[in-house]
Amino acid sequence: MVNPNIKKLAKLTAHGVNVDPDVASFVLGKLGRRELLAYLRHLKAINNRRTVRVLSQEPISEVQKRNIIKRFSDKEVLFVQEKIGDGIKIQINDTIIDYSMHSYIDTTINRLKE
Amino acid sequence: MAKNKSVSLPDFIKQIESKLKNVDVVPKPSNEGRVLSIGDGIVRASGLSNAGFGEEVEFDDKTRGLVFNLDEDETSIILLSESQEIIEGSRVKTTGKLLGVTVSDSLLGRVIDPLQAPLDAKNLVTSRGKFYPLEKIAPGVILRQPVDTPLKTGIKAIDSMIPIGRGQRELIIGDRNTGKTAIAVDTIINQKKRDLNLPQVICIYCAIGQKRGNIARTIAKFDAAGAMEYSIVVAASSSDTPALQYLAPFTATAIGEYFMDQGRDVLIIYDDLSKHAWAYRQISLLLRRPAGREAYPGDIFYLHSRLLERSARLSSKNGGGSITSFPIIETQADDISAYIPTNVISITDGQIYLKTDLFNAGTRPAVDAGLSVSRVGGAAQTKSMKQVAGPLRIDLAQFRSLAAFAQFGSDLDPETQKQLDRGRRVAEVLKQPQYTPYDEISEIISIYAATSGALDDLPVDKIALFEEKVHDFIKVKNKKLVEKLASGQKLDDKTLAELKDEVEKFKKTIK
């Protein structure tokens, strides 16, 4: 199957809330390894566009969580614990807004250098 | 803060605090992607949906890359240095910066690579200076003015027959080992003289795809001639990545633009654009761009035209600076009708064509007067040089055509024999050893001596000896005449008679 068709298939798979069982069996039964990899990539890209990942080292308070969810009301918000130091990182598809202390220090140093 | 005004410590602390407050440290969103594949210096990455064409990107291991292709689902990046740590799945992020160089006067005398890393074992201070992007739109028509100031090469054959003006693009074309680089090197060395009291020219020598040994030899020549003090060398050798070879001329041009914007005159030598085209072809094929004639990509013409279009002479309102460029093209078997040579010939304002036959026959520089041309430089030539060099091209052309017939050995009439004799002397006068650039006065004396017929009775083998000493003889003996020759104005009959008289007087000492 050529790349545009795999992309179409991925779109079709992610169309509803749940995956259609016919589509799932077709994908698992008919696609080769290379096609599956491409299919997975497209599927992940679609999923990423719908999801906002909030990374932090420490657990975020419920109040803060509610505030963040409110800001991204049209997307699914996932809170992930990861070793990023103090602060948080927000990942929206392939865009990253880095509010970590590490990034703050780096930015300050770079700006002062300029 | 006013100069020499003392400030109390608390005030000084406040000043620093206010400066720090102004520093914008709000995080800017960055765009990330993942490496899908890597090979031959080309990375394909997913994500990077906000990356721009020509934007610099950074990998996890701090390796830099340049966005070269933007497709629907992926981005192709060329690596700017080699890395063993980038693997499938490695992270890559945009920097929001266009690739560029930070230029200041401190670059003068330095040898750098296209990413501004020093190659001469000295530290490079790049944090201070002005940022110039490698890719920039060439100055528009309104910002320019016609070429009107000469750029002296110090080579008689060129300054007389193919004059070059500041802001011109003159192609040097010829087979391998015909003296293309020699002309470029001599021109750079000649800028030390500041002939005709013209402003100093900043020289940038851009070596593309050459052997490191050759680059080192050229730099040593500049050093020996004291030319490095007003020169910069940008080098990407044949062992560097195609990406660096591709970027080298753009770096050289960006540096040149800094000096041009300051109202200074710049000369850039692109040595050579054939290898630049090869590097671009290599990158394009690896990026799977459609191949055209000789497997070059479709935009190879645009690549060189947008590069050379940045050479310009700015109007006085815009500082009056200029970039003169000497692109060099290497032909195969004297074939100037190949793809890249014809492209660059049509882009430039003229060409100096060097012929293997002439070179092997001992005519050096091996300039083919018939096929060489300068389309705009005539306006920049001084009146005196124009007047003296007028008959030169015709004399030489007649000689070359008659010489071909004379080979058949038939008896020649006296008029033809005279033309042949004159031609031989003109051709002999136009020979010039390497690294001995002439000033304008010496060029006028030599050329006038040949074209006026003053050398007709001097044996051809004595002409080199005559030339070696006649300049000093006239410069010491007749300073008034020298002043007139240096004025650049049209020479009156009296001056010409005086010059001929001096030449005749000196000729007697040779006989």
PDB file of N, CA, C and O in Angstrom, chain B residues 323-349:
ATOM      1  N   ILE B 323      30.586  44.941  -4.266  1.00  0.00           N
ATOM      2  CA  ILE B 323      31.146  43.585  -4.256  1.00  0.00           C
ATOM      3  C   ILE B 323      31.446  43.218  -5.703  1.00  0.00           C
ATOM      4  O   ILE B 323      30.559  43.205  -6.550  1.00  0.00           O
ATOM      5  N   THR B 324      32.732  42.990  -5.991  1.00  0.00           N
ATOM      6  CA  THR B 324      33.131  42.508  -7.304  1.00  0.00           C
ATOM      7  C   THR B 324      33.363  41.017  -7.140  1.00  0.00           C
ATOM      8  O   THR B 324      33.954  40.612  -6.141  1.00  0.00           O
ATOM      9  N   SER B 325      32.875  40.226  -8.077  1.00  0.00           N
ATOM     10  CA  SER B 325      33.127  38.794  -7.887  1.00  0.00           C
ATOM     11  C   SER B 325      33.795  38.178  -9.097  1.00  0.00           C
ATOM     12  O   SER B 325      33.520  38.552 -10.241  1.00  0.00           O
ATOM     13  N   PHE B 326      34.709  37.265  -8.804  1.00  0.00           N
ATOM     14  CA  PHE B 326      35.406  36.471  -9.822  1.00  0.00           C
ATOM     15  C   PHE B 326      35.024  35.007  -9.605  1.00  0.00           C
ATOM     16  O   PHE B 326      35.714  34.284  -8.912  1.00  0.00           O
ATOM     17  N   PRO B 327      33.898  34.561 -10.171  1.00  0.00           N
ATOM     18  CA  PRO B 327      33.637  33.127 -10.089  1.00  0.00           C
ATOM     19  C   PRO B 327      34.592  32.391 -11.020  1.00  0.00           C
ATOM     20  O   PRO B 327      34.948  32.919 -12.078  1.00  0.00           O
ATOM     21  N   ILE B 328      35.021  31.228 -10.620  1.00  0.00           N
ATOM     22  CA  ILE B 328      35.920  30.431 -11.457  1.00  0.00           C
ATOM     23  C   ILE B 328      35.188  29.157 -11.861  1.00  0.00           C
ATOM     24  O   ILE B 328      34.495  28.553 -11.043  1.00  0.00           O
ATOM     25  N   ILE B 329      35.317  28.807 -13.136  1.00  0.00           N
ATOM     26  CA  ILE B 329      34.692  27.575 -13.641  1.00  0.00           C
ATOM     27  C   ILE B 329      35.760  26.755 -14.354  1.00  0.00           C
ATOM     28  O   ILE B 329      36.518  27.288 -15.166  1.00  0.00           O
ATOM     29  N   GLU B 330      35.796  25.486 -14.036  1.00  0.00           N
ATOM     30  CA  GLU B 330      36.760  24.595 -14.697  1.00  0.00           C
ATOM     31  C   GLU B 330      36.052  23.846 -15.817  1.00  0.00           C
ATOM     32  O   GLU B 330      35.012  23.224 -15.578  1.00  0.00           O
ATOM     33  N   THR B 331      36.596  23.974 -17.025  1.00  0.00           N
ATOM     34  CA  THR B 331      35.978  23.267 -18.163  1.00  0.00           C
ATOM     35  C   THR B 331      36.696  21.934 -18.389  1.00  0.00           C
ATOM     36  O   THR B 331      37.792  21.721 -17.872  1.00  0.00           O
ATOM     37  N   GLN B 332      36.053  21.061 -19.156  1.00  0.00           N
ATOM     38  CA  GLN B 332      36.667  19.792 -19.539  1.00  0.00           C
ATOM     39  C   GLN B 332      36.962  19.874 -21.026  1.00  0.00           C
ATOM     40  O   GLN B 332      36.057  20.133 -21.812  1.00  0.00           O
ATOM     41  N   ALA B 333      38.232  19.680 -21.379  1.00  0.00           N
ATOM     42  CA  ALA B 333      38.667  19.690 -22.787  1.00  0.00           C
ATOM     43  C   ALA B 333      38.233  20.968 -23.511  1.00  0.00           C
ATOM     44  O   ALA B 333      37.728  20.910 -24.636  1.00  0.00           O
ATOM     45  N   ASP B 334      38.413  22.092 -22.854  1.00  0.00           N
ATOM     46  CA  ASP B 334      38.110  23.426 -23.425  1.00  0.00           C
ATOM     47  C   ASP B 334      36.660  23.578 -23.879  1.00  0.00           C
ATOM     48  O   ASP B 334      36.360  24.399 -24.748  1.00  0.00           O
ATOM     49  N   ASP B 335      35.764  22.788 -23.330  1.00  0.00           N
ATOM     50  CA  ASP B 335      34.364  22.849 -23.766  1.00  0.00           C
ATOM     51  C   ASP B 335      33.596  23.877 -22.917  1.00  0.00           C
ATOM     52  O   ASP B 335      33.186  23.582 -21.797  1.00  0.00           O
ATOM     53  N   ILE B 336      33.425  25.064 -23.513  1.00  0.00           N
ATOM     54  CA  ILE B 336      32.712  26.091 -22.755  1.00  0.00           C
ATOM     55  C   ILE B 336      31.198  26.031 -23.007  1.00  0.00           C
ATOM     56  O   ILE B 336      30.444  26.847 -22.499  1.00  0.00           O
ATOM     57  N   SER B 337      30.786  25.033 -23.830  1.00  0.00           N
ATOM     58  CA  SER B 337      29.349  24.941 -24.096  1.00  0.00           C
ATOM     59  C   SER B 337      28.678  23.898 -23.200  1.00  0.00           C
ATOM     60  O   SER B 337      27.529  23.524 -23.439  1.00  0.00           O
ATOM     61  N   ALA B 338      29.384  23.416 -22.171  1.00  0.00           N
ATOM     62  CA  ALA B 338      28.768  22.469 -21.227  1.00  0.00           C
ATOM     63  C   ALA B 338      27.734  23.217 -20.376  1.00  0.00           C
ATOM     64  O   ALA B 338      27.622  24.446 -20.451  1.00  0.00           O
ATOM     65  N   TYR B 339      27.018  22.466 -19.558  1.00  0.00           N
ATOM     66  CA  TYR B 339      25.856  23.044 -18.843  1.00  0.00           C
ATOM     67  C   TYR B 339      26.246  24.182 -17.875  1.00  0.00           C
ATOM     68  O   TYR B 339      25.779  25.317 -18.020  1.00  0.00           O
ATOM     69  N   ILE B 340      27.116  23.869 -16.924  1.00  0.00           N
ATOM     70  CA  ILE B 340      27.466  24.865 -15.892  1.00  0.00           C
ATOM     71  C   ILE B 340      28.222  26.064 -16.486  1.00  0.00           C
ATOM     72  O   ILE B 340      27.892  27.217 -16.189  1.00  0.00           O
ATOM     73  N   PRO B 341      29.233  25.835 -17.379  1.00  0.00           N
ATOM     74  CA  PRO B 341      29.901  26.999 -17.986  1.00  0.00           C
ATOM     75  C   PRO B 341      28.940  27.945 -18.702  1.00  0.00           C
ATOM     76  O   PRO B 341      29.005  29.162 -18.500  1.00  0.00           O
ATOM     77  N   THR B 342      28.007  27.397 -19.504  1.00  0.00           N
ATOM     78  CA  THR B 342      27.089  28.302 -20.227  1.00  0.00           C
ATOM     79  C   THR B 342      26.186  29.051 -19.246  1.00  0.00           C
ATOM     80  O   THR B 342      25.883  30.226 -19.447  1.00  0.00           O
ATOM     81  N   ASN B 343      25.766  28.349 -18.186  1.00  0.00           N
ATOM     82  CA  ASN B 343      24.944  29.016 -17.167  1.00  0.00           C
ATOM     83  C   ASN B 343      25.668  30.226 -16.593  1.00  0.00           C
ATOM     84  O   ASN B 343      25.146  31.341 -16.579  1.00  0.00           O
ATOM     85  N   VAL B 344      26.898  29.990 -16.138  1.00  0.00           N
ATOM     86  CA  VAL B 344      27.620  31.061 -15.436  1.00  0.00           C
ATOM     87  C   VAL B 344      28.056  32.156 -16.412  1.00  0.00           C
ATOM     88  O   VAL B 344      28.075  33.332 -16.056  1.00  0.00           O
ATOM     89  N   ILE B 345      28.357  31.772 -17.662  1.00  0.00           N
ATOM     90  CA  ILE B 345      28.699  32.789 -18.668  1.00  0.00           C
ATOM     91  C   ILE B 345      27.514  33.746 -18.835  1.00  0.00           C
ATOM     92  O   ILE B 345      27.670  34.963 -18.913  1.00  0.00           O
ATOM     93  N   SER B 346      26.308  33.179 -18.861  1.00  0.00           N
ATOM     94  CA  SER B 346      25.137  34.043 -19.086  1.00  0.00           C
ATOM     95  C   SER B 346      24.784  34.872 -17.842  1.00  0.00           C
ATOM     96  O   SER B 346      24.147  35.911 -17.969  1.00  0.00           O
ATOM     97  N   ILE B 347      25.224  34.431 -16.679  1.00  0.00           N
ATOM     98  CA  ILE B 347      24.918  35.190 -15.462  1.00  0.00           C
ATOM     99  C   ILE B 347      25.888  36.364 -15.294  1.00  0.00           C
ATOM    100  O   ILE B 347      25.503  37.436 -14.863  1.00  0.00           O
ATOM    101  N   THR B 348      27.146  36.132 -15.644  1.00  0.00           N
ATOM    102  CA  THR B 348      28.185  37.127 -15.339  1.00  0.00           C
ATOM    103  C   THR B 348      28.242  38.257 -16.372  1.00  0.00           C
ATOM    104  O   THR B 348      27.604  38.196 -17.412  1.00  0.00           O
ATOM    105  N   ASP B 349      29.063  39.258 -16.042  1.00  0.00           N
ATOM    106  CA  ASP B 349      29.197  40.432 -16.922  1.00  0.00           C
ATOM    107  C   ASP B 349      30.422  40.308 -17.824  1.00  0.00           C
ATOM    108  O   ASP B 349      31.027  41.319 -18.200  1.00  0.00           O
TER     109      ASP B 349
END
